[in-house]
GROMACS .gro file of C-alpha atoms in nm:
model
  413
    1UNK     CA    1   0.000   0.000   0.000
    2UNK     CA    2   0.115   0.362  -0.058
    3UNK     CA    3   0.105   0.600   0.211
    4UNK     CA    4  -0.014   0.876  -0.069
    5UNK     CA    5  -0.341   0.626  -0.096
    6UNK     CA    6  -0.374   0.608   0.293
    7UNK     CA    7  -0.679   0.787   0.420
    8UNK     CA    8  -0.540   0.791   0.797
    9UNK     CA    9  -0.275   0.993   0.904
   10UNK     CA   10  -0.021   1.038   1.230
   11UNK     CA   11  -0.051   1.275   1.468
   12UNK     CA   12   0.253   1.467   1.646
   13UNK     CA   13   0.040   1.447   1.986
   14UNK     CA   14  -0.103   1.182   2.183
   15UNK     CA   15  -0.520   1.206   2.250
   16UNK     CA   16  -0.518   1.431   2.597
   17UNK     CA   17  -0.801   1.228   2.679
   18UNK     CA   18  -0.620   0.915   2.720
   19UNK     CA   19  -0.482   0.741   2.996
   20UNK     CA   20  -0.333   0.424   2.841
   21UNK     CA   21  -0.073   0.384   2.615
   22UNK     CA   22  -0.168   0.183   2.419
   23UNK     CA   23  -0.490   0.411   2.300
   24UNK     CA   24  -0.264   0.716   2.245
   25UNK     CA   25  -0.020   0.530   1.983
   26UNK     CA   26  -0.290   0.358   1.827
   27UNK     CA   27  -0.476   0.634   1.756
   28UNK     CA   28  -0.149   0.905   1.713
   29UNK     CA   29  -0.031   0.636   1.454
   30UNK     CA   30  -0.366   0.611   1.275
   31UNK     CA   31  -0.495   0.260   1.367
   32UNK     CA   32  -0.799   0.339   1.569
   33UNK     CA   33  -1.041   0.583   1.625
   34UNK     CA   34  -1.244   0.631   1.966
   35UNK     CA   35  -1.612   0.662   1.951
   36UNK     CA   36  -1.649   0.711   2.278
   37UNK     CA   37  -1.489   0.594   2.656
   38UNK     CA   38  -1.433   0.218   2.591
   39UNK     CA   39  -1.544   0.216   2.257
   40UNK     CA   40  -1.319   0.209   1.904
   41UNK     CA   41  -1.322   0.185   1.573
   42UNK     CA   42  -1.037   0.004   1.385
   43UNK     CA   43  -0.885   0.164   1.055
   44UNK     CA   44  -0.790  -0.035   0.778
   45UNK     CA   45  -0.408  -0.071   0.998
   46UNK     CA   46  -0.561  -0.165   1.277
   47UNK     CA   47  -0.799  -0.396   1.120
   48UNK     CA   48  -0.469  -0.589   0.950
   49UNK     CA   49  -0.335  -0.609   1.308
   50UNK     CA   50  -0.656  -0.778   1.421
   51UNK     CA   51  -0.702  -1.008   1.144
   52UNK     CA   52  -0.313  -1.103   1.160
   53UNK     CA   53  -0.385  -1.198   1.542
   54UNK     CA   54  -0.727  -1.352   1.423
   55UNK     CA   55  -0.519  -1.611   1.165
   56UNK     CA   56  -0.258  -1.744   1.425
   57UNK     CA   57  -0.536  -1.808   1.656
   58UNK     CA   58  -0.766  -1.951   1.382
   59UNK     CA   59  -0.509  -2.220   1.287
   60UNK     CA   60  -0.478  -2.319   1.652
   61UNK     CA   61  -0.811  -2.385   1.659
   62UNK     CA   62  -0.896  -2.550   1.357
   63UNK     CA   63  -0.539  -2.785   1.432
   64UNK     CA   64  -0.794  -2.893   1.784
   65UNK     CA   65  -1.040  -2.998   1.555
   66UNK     CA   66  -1.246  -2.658   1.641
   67UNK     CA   67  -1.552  -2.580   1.343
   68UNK     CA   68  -1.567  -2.183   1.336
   69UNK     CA   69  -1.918  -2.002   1.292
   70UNK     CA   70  -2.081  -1.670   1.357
   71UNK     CA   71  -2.374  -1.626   1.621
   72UNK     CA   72  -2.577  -1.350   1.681
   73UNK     CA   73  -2.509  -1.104   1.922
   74UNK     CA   74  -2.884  -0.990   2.009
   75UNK     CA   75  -3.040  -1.266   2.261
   76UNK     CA   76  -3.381  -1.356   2.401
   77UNK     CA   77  -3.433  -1.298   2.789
   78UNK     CA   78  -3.645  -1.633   2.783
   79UNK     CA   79  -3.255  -1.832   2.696
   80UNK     CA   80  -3.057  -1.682   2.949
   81UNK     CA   81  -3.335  -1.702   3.201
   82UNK     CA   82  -3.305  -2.066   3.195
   83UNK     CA   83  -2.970  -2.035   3.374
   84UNK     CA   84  -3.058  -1.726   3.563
   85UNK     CA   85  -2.807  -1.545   3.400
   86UNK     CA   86  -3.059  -1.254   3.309
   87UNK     CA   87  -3.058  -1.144   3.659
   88UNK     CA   88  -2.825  -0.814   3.700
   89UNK     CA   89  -2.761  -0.934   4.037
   90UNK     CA   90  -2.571  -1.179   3.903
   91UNK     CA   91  -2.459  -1.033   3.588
   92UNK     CA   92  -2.394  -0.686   3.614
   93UNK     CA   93  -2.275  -0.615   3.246
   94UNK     CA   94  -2.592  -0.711   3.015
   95UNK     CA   95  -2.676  -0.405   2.743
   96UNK     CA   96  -3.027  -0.455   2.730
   97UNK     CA   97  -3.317  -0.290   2.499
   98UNK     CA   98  -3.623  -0.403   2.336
   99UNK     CA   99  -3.786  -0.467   2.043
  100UNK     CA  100  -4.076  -0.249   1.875
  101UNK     CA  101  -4.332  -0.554   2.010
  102UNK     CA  102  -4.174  -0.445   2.340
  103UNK     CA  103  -4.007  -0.771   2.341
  104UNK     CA  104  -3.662  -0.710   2.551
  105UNK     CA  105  -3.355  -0.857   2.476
  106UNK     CA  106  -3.006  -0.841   2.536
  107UNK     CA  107  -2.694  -0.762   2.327
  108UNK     CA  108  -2.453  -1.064   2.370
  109UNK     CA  109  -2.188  -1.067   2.654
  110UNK     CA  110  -2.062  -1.427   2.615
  111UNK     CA  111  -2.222  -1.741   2.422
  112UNK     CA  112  -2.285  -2.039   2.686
  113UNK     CA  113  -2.627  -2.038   2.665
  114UNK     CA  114  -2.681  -1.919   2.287
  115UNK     CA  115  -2.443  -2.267   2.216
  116UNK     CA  116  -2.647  -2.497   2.370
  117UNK     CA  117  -2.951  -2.354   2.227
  118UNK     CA  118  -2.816  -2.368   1.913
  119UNK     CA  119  -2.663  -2.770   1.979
  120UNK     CA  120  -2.965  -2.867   2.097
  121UNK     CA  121  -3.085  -2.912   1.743
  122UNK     CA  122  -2.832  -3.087   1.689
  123UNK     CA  123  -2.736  -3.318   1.914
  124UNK     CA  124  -2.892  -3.658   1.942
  125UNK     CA  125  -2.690  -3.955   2.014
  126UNK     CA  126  -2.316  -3.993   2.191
  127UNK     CA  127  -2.196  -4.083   1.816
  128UNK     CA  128  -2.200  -3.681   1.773
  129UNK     CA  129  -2.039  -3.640   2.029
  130UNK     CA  130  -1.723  -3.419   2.048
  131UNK     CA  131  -1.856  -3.142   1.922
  132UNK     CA  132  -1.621  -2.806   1.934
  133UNK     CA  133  -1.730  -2.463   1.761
  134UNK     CA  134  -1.584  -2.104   1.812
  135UNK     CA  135  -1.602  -1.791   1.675
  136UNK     CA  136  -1.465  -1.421   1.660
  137UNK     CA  137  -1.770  -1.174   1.721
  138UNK     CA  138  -1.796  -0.850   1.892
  139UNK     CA  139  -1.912  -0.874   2.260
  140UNK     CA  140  -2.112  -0.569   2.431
  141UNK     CA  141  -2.032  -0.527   2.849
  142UNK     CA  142  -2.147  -0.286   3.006
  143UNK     CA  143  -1.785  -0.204   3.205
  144UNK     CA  144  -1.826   0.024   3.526
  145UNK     CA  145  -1.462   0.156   3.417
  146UNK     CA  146  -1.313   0.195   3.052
  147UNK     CA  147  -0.987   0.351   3.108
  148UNK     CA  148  -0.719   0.078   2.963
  149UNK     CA  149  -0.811   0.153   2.574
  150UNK     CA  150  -0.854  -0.142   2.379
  151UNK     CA  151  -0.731  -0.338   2.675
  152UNK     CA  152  -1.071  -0.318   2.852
  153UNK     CA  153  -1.379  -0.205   2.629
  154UNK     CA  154  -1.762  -0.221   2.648
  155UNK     CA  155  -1.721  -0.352   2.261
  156UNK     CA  156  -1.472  -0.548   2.168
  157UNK     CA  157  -1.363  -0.840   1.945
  158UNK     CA  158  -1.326  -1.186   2.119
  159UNK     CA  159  -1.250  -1.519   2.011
  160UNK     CA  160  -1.493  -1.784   2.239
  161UNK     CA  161  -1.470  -2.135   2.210
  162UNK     CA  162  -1.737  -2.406   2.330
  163UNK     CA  163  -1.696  -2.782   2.352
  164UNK     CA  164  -1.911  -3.090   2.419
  165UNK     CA  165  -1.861  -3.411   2.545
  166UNK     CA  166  -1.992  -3.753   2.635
  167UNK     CA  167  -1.758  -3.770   2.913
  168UNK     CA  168  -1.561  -3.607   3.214
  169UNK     CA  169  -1.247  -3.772   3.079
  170UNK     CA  170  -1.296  -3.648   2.732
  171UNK     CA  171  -1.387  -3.335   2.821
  172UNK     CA  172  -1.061  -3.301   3.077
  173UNK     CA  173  -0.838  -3.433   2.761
  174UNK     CA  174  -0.997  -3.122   2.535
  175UNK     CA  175  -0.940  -2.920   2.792
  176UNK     CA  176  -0.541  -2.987   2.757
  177UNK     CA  177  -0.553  -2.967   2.442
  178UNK     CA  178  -0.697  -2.621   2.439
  179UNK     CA  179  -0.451  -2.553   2.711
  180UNK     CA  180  -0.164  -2.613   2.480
  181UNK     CA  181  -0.339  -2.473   2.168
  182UNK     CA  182  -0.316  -2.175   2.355
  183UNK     CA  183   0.010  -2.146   2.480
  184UNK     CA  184   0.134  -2.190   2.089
  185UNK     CA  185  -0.086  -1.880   2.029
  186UNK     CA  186   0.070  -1.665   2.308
  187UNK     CA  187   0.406  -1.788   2.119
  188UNK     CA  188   0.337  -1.697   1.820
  189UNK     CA  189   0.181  -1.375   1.886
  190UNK     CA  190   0.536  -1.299   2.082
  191UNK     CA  191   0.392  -1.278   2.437
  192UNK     CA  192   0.454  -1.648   2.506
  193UNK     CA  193   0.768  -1.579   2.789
  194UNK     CA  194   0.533  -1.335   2.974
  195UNK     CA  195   0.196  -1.546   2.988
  196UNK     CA  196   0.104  -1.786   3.255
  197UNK     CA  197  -0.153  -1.993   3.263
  198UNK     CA  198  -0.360  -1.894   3.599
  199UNK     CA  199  -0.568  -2.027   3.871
  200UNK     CA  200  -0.838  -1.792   3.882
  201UNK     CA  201  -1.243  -1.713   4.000
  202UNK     CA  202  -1.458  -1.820   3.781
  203UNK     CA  203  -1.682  -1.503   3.822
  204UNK     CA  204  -2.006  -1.535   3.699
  205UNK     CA  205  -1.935  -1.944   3.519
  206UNK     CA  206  -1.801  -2.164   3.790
  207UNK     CA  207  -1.610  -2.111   4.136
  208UNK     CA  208  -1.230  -2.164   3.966
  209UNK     CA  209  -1.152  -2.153   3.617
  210UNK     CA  210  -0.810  -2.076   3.471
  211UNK     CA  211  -0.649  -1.778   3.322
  212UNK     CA  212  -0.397  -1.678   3.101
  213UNK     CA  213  -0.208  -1.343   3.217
  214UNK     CA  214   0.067  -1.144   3.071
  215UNK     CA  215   0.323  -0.980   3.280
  216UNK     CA  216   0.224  -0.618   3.161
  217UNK     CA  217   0.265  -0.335   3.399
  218UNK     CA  218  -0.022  -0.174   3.230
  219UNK     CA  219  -0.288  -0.439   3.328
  220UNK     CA  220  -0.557  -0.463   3.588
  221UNK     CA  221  -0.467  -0.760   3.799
  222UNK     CA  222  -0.192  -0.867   4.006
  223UNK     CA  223  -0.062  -1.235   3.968
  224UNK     CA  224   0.128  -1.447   4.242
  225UNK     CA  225   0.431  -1.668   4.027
  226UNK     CA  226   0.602  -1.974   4.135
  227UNK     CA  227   0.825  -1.961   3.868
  228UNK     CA  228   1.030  -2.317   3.976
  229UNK     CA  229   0.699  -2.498   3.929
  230UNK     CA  230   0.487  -2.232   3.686
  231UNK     CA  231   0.205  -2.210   3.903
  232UNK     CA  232   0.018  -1.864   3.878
  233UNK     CA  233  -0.244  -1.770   4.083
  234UNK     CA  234  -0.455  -1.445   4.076
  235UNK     CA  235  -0.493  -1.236   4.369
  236UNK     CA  236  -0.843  -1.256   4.441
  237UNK     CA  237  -0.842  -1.669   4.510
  238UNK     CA  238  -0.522  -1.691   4.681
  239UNK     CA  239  -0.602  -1.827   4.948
  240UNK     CA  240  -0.812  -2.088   4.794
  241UNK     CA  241  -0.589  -2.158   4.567
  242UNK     CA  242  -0.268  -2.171   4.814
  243UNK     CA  243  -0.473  -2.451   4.963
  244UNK     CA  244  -0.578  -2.623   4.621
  245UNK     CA  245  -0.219  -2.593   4.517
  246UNK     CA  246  -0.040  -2.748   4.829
  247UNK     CA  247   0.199  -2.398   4.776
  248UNK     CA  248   0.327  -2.149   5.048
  249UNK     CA  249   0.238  -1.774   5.037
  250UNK     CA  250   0.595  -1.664   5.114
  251UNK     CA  251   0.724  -1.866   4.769
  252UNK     CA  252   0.495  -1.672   4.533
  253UNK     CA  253   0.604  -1.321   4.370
  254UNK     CA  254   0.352  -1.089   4.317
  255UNK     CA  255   0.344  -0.985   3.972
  256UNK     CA  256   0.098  -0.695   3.778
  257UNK     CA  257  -0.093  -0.888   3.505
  258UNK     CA  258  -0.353  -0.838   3.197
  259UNK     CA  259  -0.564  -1.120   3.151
  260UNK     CA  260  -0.548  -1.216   2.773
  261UNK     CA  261  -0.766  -1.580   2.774
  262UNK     CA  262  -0.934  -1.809   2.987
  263UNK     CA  263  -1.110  -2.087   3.028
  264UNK     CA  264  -1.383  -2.287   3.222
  265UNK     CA  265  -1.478  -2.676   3.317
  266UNK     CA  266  -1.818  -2.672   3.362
  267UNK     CA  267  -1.902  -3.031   3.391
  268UNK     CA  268  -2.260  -3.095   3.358
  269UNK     CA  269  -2.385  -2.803   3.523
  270UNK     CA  270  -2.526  -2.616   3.219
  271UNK     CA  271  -2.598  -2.905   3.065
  272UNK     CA  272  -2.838  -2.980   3.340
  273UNK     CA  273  -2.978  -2.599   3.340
  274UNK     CA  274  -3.024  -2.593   2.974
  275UNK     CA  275  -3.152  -2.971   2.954
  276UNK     CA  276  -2.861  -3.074   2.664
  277UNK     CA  277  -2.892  -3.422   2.660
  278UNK     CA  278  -2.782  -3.748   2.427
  279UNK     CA  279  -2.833  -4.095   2.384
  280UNK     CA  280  -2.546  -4.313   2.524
  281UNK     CA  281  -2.454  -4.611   2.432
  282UNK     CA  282  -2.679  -4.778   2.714
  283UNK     CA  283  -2.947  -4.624   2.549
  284UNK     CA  284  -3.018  -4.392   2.850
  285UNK     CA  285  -3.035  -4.016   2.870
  286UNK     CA  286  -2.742  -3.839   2.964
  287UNK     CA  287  -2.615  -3.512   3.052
  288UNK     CA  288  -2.347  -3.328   2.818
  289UNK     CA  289  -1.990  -3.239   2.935
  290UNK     CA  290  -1.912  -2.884   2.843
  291UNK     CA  291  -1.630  -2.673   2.864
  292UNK     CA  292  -1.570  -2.261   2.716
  293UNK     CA  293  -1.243  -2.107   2.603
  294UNK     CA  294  -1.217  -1.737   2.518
  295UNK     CA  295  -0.928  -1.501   2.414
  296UNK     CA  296  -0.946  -1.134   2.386
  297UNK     CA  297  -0.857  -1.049   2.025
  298UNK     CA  298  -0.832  -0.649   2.078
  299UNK     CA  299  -0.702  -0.686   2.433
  300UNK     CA  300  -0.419  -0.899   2.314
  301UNK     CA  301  -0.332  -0.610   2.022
  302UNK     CA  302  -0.365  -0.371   2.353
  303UNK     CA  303  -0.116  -0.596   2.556
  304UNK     CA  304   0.135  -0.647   2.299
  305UNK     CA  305   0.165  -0.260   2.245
  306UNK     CA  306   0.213  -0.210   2.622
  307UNK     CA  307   0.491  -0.496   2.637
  308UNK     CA  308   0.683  -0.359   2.309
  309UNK     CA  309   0.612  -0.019   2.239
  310UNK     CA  310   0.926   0.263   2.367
  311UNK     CA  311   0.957   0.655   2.353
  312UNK     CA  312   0.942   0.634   1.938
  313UNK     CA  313   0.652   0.432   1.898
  314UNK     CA  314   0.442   0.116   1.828
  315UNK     CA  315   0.713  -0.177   1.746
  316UNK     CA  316   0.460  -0.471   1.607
  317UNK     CA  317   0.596  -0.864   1.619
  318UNK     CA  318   0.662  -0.949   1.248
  319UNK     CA  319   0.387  -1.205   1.299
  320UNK     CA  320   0.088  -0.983   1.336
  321UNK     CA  321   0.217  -0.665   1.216
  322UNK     CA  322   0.019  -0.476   0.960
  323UNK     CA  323   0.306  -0.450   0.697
  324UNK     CA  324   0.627  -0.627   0.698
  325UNK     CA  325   0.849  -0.331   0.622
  326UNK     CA  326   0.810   0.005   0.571
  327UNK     CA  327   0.964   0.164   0.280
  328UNK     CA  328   1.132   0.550   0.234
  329UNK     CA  329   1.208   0.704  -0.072
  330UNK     CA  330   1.411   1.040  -0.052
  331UNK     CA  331   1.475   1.217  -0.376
  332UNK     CA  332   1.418   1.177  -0.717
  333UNK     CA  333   1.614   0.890  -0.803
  334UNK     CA  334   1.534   0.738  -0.517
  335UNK     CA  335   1.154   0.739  -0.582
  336UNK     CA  336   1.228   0.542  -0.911
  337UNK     CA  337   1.402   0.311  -0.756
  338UNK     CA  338   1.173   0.272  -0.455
  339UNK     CA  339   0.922   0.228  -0.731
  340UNK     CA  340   1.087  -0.083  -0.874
  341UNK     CA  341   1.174  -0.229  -0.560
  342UNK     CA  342   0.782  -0.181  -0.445
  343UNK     CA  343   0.679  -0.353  -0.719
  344UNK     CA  344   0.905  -0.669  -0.707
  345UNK     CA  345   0.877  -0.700  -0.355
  346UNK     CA  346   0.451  -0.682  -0.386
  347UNK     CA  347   0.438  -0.917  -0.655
  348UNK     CA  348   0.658  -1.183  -0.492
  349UNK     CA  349   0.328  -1.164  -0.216
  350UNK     CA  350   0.592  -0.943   0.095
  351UNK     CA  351   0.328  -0.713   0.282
  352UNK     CA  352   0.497  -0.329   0.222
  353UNK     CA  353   0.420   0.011   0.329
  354UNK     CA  354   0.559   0.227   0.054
  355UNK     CA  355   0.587   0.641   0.192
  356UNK     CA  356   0.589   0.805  -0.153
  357UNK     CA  357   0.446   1.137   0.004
  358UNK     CA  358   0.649   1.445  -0.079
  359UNK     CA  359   0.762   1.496   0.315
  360UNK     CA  360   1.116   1.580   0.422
  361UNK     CA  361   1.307   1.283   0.551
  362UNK     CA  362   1.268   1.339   0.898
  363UNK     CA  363   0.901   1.354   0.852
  364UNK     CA  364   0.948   1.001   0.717
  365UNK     CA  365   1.139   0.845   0.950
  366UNK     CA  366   0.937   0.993   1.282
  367UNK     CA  367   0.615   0.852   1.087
  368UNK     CA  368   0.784   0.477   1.033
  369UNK     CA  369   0.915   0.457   1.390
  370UNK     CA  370   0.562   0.579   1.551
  371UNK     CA  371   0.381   0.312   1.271
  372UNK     CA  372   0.620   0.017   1.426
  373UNK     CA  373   0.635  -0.221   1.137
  374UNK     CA  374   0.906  -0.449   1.158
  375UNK     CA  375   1.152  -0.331   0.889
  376UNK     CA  376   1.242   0.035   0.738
  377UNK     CA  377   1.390   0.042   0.429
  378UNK     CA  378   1.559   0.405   0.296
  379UNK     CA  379   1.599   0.435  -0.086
  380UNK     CA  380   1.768   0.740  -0.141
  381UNK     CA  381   1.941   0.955  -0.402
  382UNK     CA  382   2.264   0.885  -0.203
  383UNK     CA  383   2.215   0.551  -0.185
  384UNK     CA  384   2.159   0.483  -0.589
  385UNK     CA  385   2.471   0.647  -0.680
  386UNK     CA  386   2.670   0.440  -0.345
  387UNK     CA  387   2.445   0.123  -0.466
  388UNK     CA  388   2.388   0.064  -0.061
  389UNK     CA  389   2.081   0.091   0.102
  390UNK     CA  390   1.944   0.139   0.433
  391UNK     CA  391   1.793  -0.190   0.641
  392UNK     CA  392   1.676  -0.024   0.980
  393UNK     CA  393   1.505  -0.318   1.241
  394UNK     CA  394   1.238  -0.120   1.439
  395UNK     CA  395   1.326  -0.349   1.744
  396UNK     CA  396   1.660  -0.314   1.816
  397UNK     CA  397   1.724   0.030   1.592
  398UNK     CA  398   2.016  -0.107   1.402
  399UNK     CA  399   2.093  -0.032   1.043
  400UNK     CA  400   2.274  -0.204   0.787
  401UNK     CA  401   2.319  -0.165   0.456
  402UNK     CA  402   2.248  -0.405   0.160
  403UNK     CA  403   2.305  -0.395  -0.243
  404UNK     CA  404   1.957  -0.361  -0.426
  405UNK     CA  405   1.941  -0.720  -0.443
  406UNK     CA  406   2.094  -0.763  -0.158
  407UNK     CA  407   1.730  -0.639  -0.024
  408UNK     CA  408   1.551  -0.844  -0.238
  409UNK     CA  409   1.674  -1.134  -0.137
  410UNK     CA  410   1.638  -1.049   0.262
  411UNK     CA  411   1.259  -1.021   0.188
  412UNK     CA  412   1.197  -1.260  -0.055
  413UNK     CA  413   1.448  -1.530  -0.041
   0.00000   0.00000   0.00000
């Protein structure tokens, strides 16, 4: 893409209305606009960030033998009353509105209950049986406090996974599975190090549940870490969990922490609620095993600017960022052979933001260090009649320089 063609552009300030970081670069370096406290729209940068994050988590998914779909987000009261999960006593962070027959409904939170509507249709006998869907929707909460941009919204994109089972056993196997599936995200998505899988409330699902938290100064929770035998538990169940875990207080470092997954066990219990049943192989009725597994798509793009970002701006992992490398072209000559080099390196399929505009160089370079894609490379006058060229890495700041196809290679080869 050329910059010329971009409808977004950087600012020189940060937003003086917002606390977190990570709001202020994304919206200084054009990828999201705020609608209002807690809410944001994504530009087409920030959108390429999302779906980049979307893809790694995808394949994880699908490699679990996961079936992706779409569900609505507007609910009937008459579903979630079933598991009394209407109540605002119990859950506090329902949008709710009605219809013009005065009908009311709700604007979807989380999926449990919409699921095992949906899988009671479905499901018959225990030869359907597992049965794993997921999805990557919007969610509406209605948060008390919306100060950690993207990091904690009342909209926001989420991935949530459900799974059924004939069994406690299968169901604990999945679980694993998922367990591990998500780990391989967190690596990929270059958080992996920092994210520990956490014993944790399970709020308004079950008494425990596990969650995955990231080391991140900028988060909301605070984590206690037995590194030696990578147990994590979150603050509020400590002293649950100190007894679940057999661990002492006085070995556990207290850690700040964003929460960037987690999931729940629920056994039978909404099963039983919701009345999803199956044949089994007795030829009796029997309750379904079901578990949920959610990560937060736009909090994880939130996290992973806290964790990386410095003084310049955004630095994206060349994994999800929106463009591999960002390329400069100063003077005349240069701009030809920025040209060429755009259009070798775009047909051979590399991902490039080209900055054709007709800025001064230092305009350039400020607007590639706040943008944070993985690679800068400076075609200049000097450089065509030298025959080197600039290779800046936006994580470490060091430059080399390369022969034309010198860079060619680097990308392509």
């Amino acid at each position: 893409m050329r910059m010329s063609q971009l409808f977004t552009k950087t600012s020189k300030t940060a937003p003086s209305d917002e606390m977190a970081k990570n709001a202020q670069l994304l919206i200084q370096a054009g990828y999201v606009h705020k609608t209002m406290a807690g809410v944001y729209s994504y530009t087409p940068l920030g959108l390429r960030v999302l779906e980049n994050i979307k893809r790694i988590v995808r394949e994880e998914m699908n490699a679990i033998d996961s079936q992706e779909l779409i569900m609505s987000s507007l609910q009937r009261k008459e579903l979630w009353t079933e598991t009394g999960r209407w109540s605002d006593e119990l859950v506090d962070v329902w949008f709710k509105s009605h219809l013009q027959d005065g009908t009311e409904v709700g604007f979807g939170w989380t999926h449990e209950e919409p699921i095992i509507e949906l899988l009671r249709n479905y499901l018959k006998s225990y030869k359907d049986l597992p049965i794993s869907v997921y999805q990557f929707q919007n969610k509406l909460r209605n948060e008390l406090r919306a100060k950690s941009g993207i990091m904690r919204g009342r909209e926001f994109v989420m991935k949530d996974m459900y799974s059924v089972h004939a069994t406690r056993e299968d169901l604990d196997v999945y679980y694993e599975a998922v367990i591990a599936a998500y780990k391989r995200c967190y690596d990929r998505l270059g958080i992996g190090q920092d994210t520990y899988v956490t014993f944790a409330s399970g709020g308004a699902f079950t008494k425990f549940s596990h969650e995955f938290q990231t080391i991140c100064e900028a988060g909301e929770d605070y984590v206690y870490l037995h590194r030696g035998k990578n147990i994590a538990v979150n603050e509020e169940v400590i002293d649950d969990a100190i007894v679940e875990l057999g661990v002492d207080r006085s070995e556990l470092e207290k850690v700040k922490t964003a929460e960037v997954g987690n999931i729940f066990n629920f056994g039978t219990q909404k099963s039983e609620e919701m009345k999803l049943v199956f044949t089994g192989e007795d030829g009796q009725q029997h309750y379904a095993y079901m578990g949920s597994y959610g990560i937060g798509i736009t909090r994880v793009m939130g996290v992973i600017v806290e964790k990386f970002a410095d003084e310049k701006g955004l630095v994206w992992p060349e994994n999800i960022a929106p463009f591999k490398l960002q390329l400069v072209a100063i003077g005349e000559r240069g701009g030809e052979l920025a040209n060429q080099l755009y259009g070798t390196l775009i047909k051979a399929g590399v991902e490039v933001l080209y900055d054709d505009r007709a800025e001064r160089p230092g305009v350039k370079f400020a607007d590639a260090e706040l943008m944070g894609m993985p690679w800068r490379v400076t075609i200049s006058d000097r450089g065509v009649d030298s025959g080197e060229f600039e290779l800046t890495s936006r994580q470490s700041g060091e430059t080399v320089t390369k022969s034309y196809d010198g860079l060619v290679a680097f990308f392509i080869d």
